[in-house]
Short mmCIF file of C-alpha atoms in Angstrom, two decimals:
data_model
loop_
_atom_site.label_atom_id
_atom_site.label_comp_id
_atom_site.label_asym_id
_atom_site.label_seq_id
_atom_site.Cartn_x
_atom_site.Cartn_y
_atom_site.Cartn_z
CA UNK M 199 24.02 5.46 4.68
CA UNK M 200 24.14 1.57 4.12
CA UNK M 201 20.93 -0.37 4.98
CA UNK M 202 20.84 -2.77 7.86
CA UNK M 203 18.77 -5.71 8.71
CA UNK M 204 15.91 -5.10 11.39
CA UNK M 205 14.36 -8.13 12.90
CA UNK M 206 11.83 -8.72 15.58
CA UNK M 207 10.24 -11.77 17.07
CA UNK M 208 6.53 -11.82 16.53
CA UNK M 209 3.86 -14.65 16.55
CA UNK M 210 3.61 -16.70 13.47
CA UNK M 211 -0.04 -15.36 12.53
CA UNK M 212 1.48 -11.75 12.63
CA UNK M 213 4.27 -12.60 10.44
CA UNK M 214 2.02 -14.32 8.10
CA UNK M 215 -0.38 -11.52 7.94
CA UNK M 216 2.50 -9.07 7.32
CA UNK M 217 3.98 -11.20 4.67
CA UNK M 218 0.60 -11.12 3.01
CA UNK M 219 0.08 -7.61 3.03
CA UNK M 220 3.61 -6.93 1.73
CA UNK M 221 3.04 -9.43 -0.96
CA UNK M 222 -0.45 -7.71 -1.92
CA UNK M 223 1.04 -4.31 -1.89
CA UNK M 224 3.96 -5.14 -4.22
CA UNK M 225 6.44 -3.07 -1.88
CA UNK M 226 9.60 -4.36 -0.84
CA UNK M 227 10.10 -4.94 2.74
CA UNK M 228 12.04 -1.64 3.17
CA UNK M 229 9.40 0.23 1.57
CA UNK M 230 6.63 -1.39 3.34
CA UNK M 231 8.32 -0.79 6.80
CA UNK M 232 8.91 2.93 5.59
CA UNK M 233 5.11 3.27 4.87
CA UNK M 234 4.20 1.72 8.22
CA UNK M 235 6.48 4.17 10.04
CA UNK M 236 5.19 7.19 8.05
CA UNK M 237 1.48 6.18 8.93
CA UNK M 238 2.56 5.85 12.66
CA UNK M 239 3.95 9.25 12.73
CA UNK M 240 0.98 10.69 11.07
CA UNK M 241 -1.10 9.18 13.46
CA UNK M 242 0.97 10.29 16.38
CA UNK M 243 1.04 13.98 15.04
CA UNK M 244 -2.69 13.99 14.81
CA UNK M 245 -3.11 12.80 18.32
CA UNK M 246 -0.58 15.67 19.52
CA UNK M 247 -2.09 18.38 17.41
CA UNK M 248 -5.76 18.57 16.71
CA UNK M 249 -5.23 21.98 14.76
CA UNK M 250 -4.87 20.10 11.52
CA UNK M 251 -6.72 16.92 12.19
CA UNK M 252 -9.71 17.66 9.74
CA UNK M 253 -7.12 18.70 7.05
CA UNK M 254 -5.21 15.41 7.61
CA UNK M 255 -8.34 13.32 7.53
CA UNK M 256 -9.28 15.08 4.05
CA UNK M 257 -5.76 14.49 2.80
CA UNK M 258 -5.88 10.64 3.80
CA UNK M 259 -9.30 10.56 2.10
CA UNK M 260 -8.23 12.07 -1.06
CA UNK M 261 -4.95 9.86 -0.94
CA UNK M 262 -7.10 6.78 -0.83
CA UNK M 263 -9.14 7.93 -3.54
CA UNK M 264 -5.92 8.46 -5.71
CA UNK M 265 -4.67 5.12 -4.72
CA UNK M 266 -7.94 3.55 -5.65
CA UNK M 267 -7.98 5.21 -9.17
CA UNK M 268 -4.26 4.03 -9.71
CA UNK M 269 -5.12 0.36 -8.47
CA UNK M 270 -7.99 0.28 -10.94
CA UNK M 271 -5.98 1.58 -13.84
CA UNK M 272 -3.42 -1.28 -13.14
CA UNK M 273 -6.16 -3.75 -13.12
CA UNK M 274 -7.85 -2.35 -16.24
CA UNK M 275 -4.53 -2.43 -18.14
CA UNK M 276 -3.89 -6.08 -17.07
CA UNK M 277 -7.32 -7.04 -18.14
CA UNK M 278 -6.88 -5.36 -21.61
CA UNK M 279 -3.46 -7.15 -21.86
CA UNK M 280 -5.15 -10.56 -21.12
CA UNK M 281 -7.66 -9.93 -23.76
CA UNK M 282 -5.05 -9.02 -26.47
CA UNK M 283 -3.12 -12.22 -25.55
CA UNK M 284 -6.47 -14.30 -26.04
CA UNK M 285 -6.94 -12.54 -29.47
CA UNK M 286 -3.60 -13.27 -30.54
CA UNK M 287 -3.68 -16.92 -29.44
CA UNK M 288 -6.93 -17.12 -31.52
CA UNK M 289 -5.32 -15.90 -34.59
#
């Protein structure tokens, strides 16, 4: 299925906030919208069915932890790369 353009009118502040979030997340607009939709569906499912609410909260906690570790790994590798560049420049 081909991708289509989706647009909505929003206040400029909301547009700017969404733009910053997308920029910070390094996701494409398509990926970011998919993530928002998945998050919304998950929250809706939690409201409609409380049987797995605790399990979902635990999974979300674990996922946030994994994302935090991954982010830390990226930051750590960037710092290492910058330090190597500085050492090369000194030589």
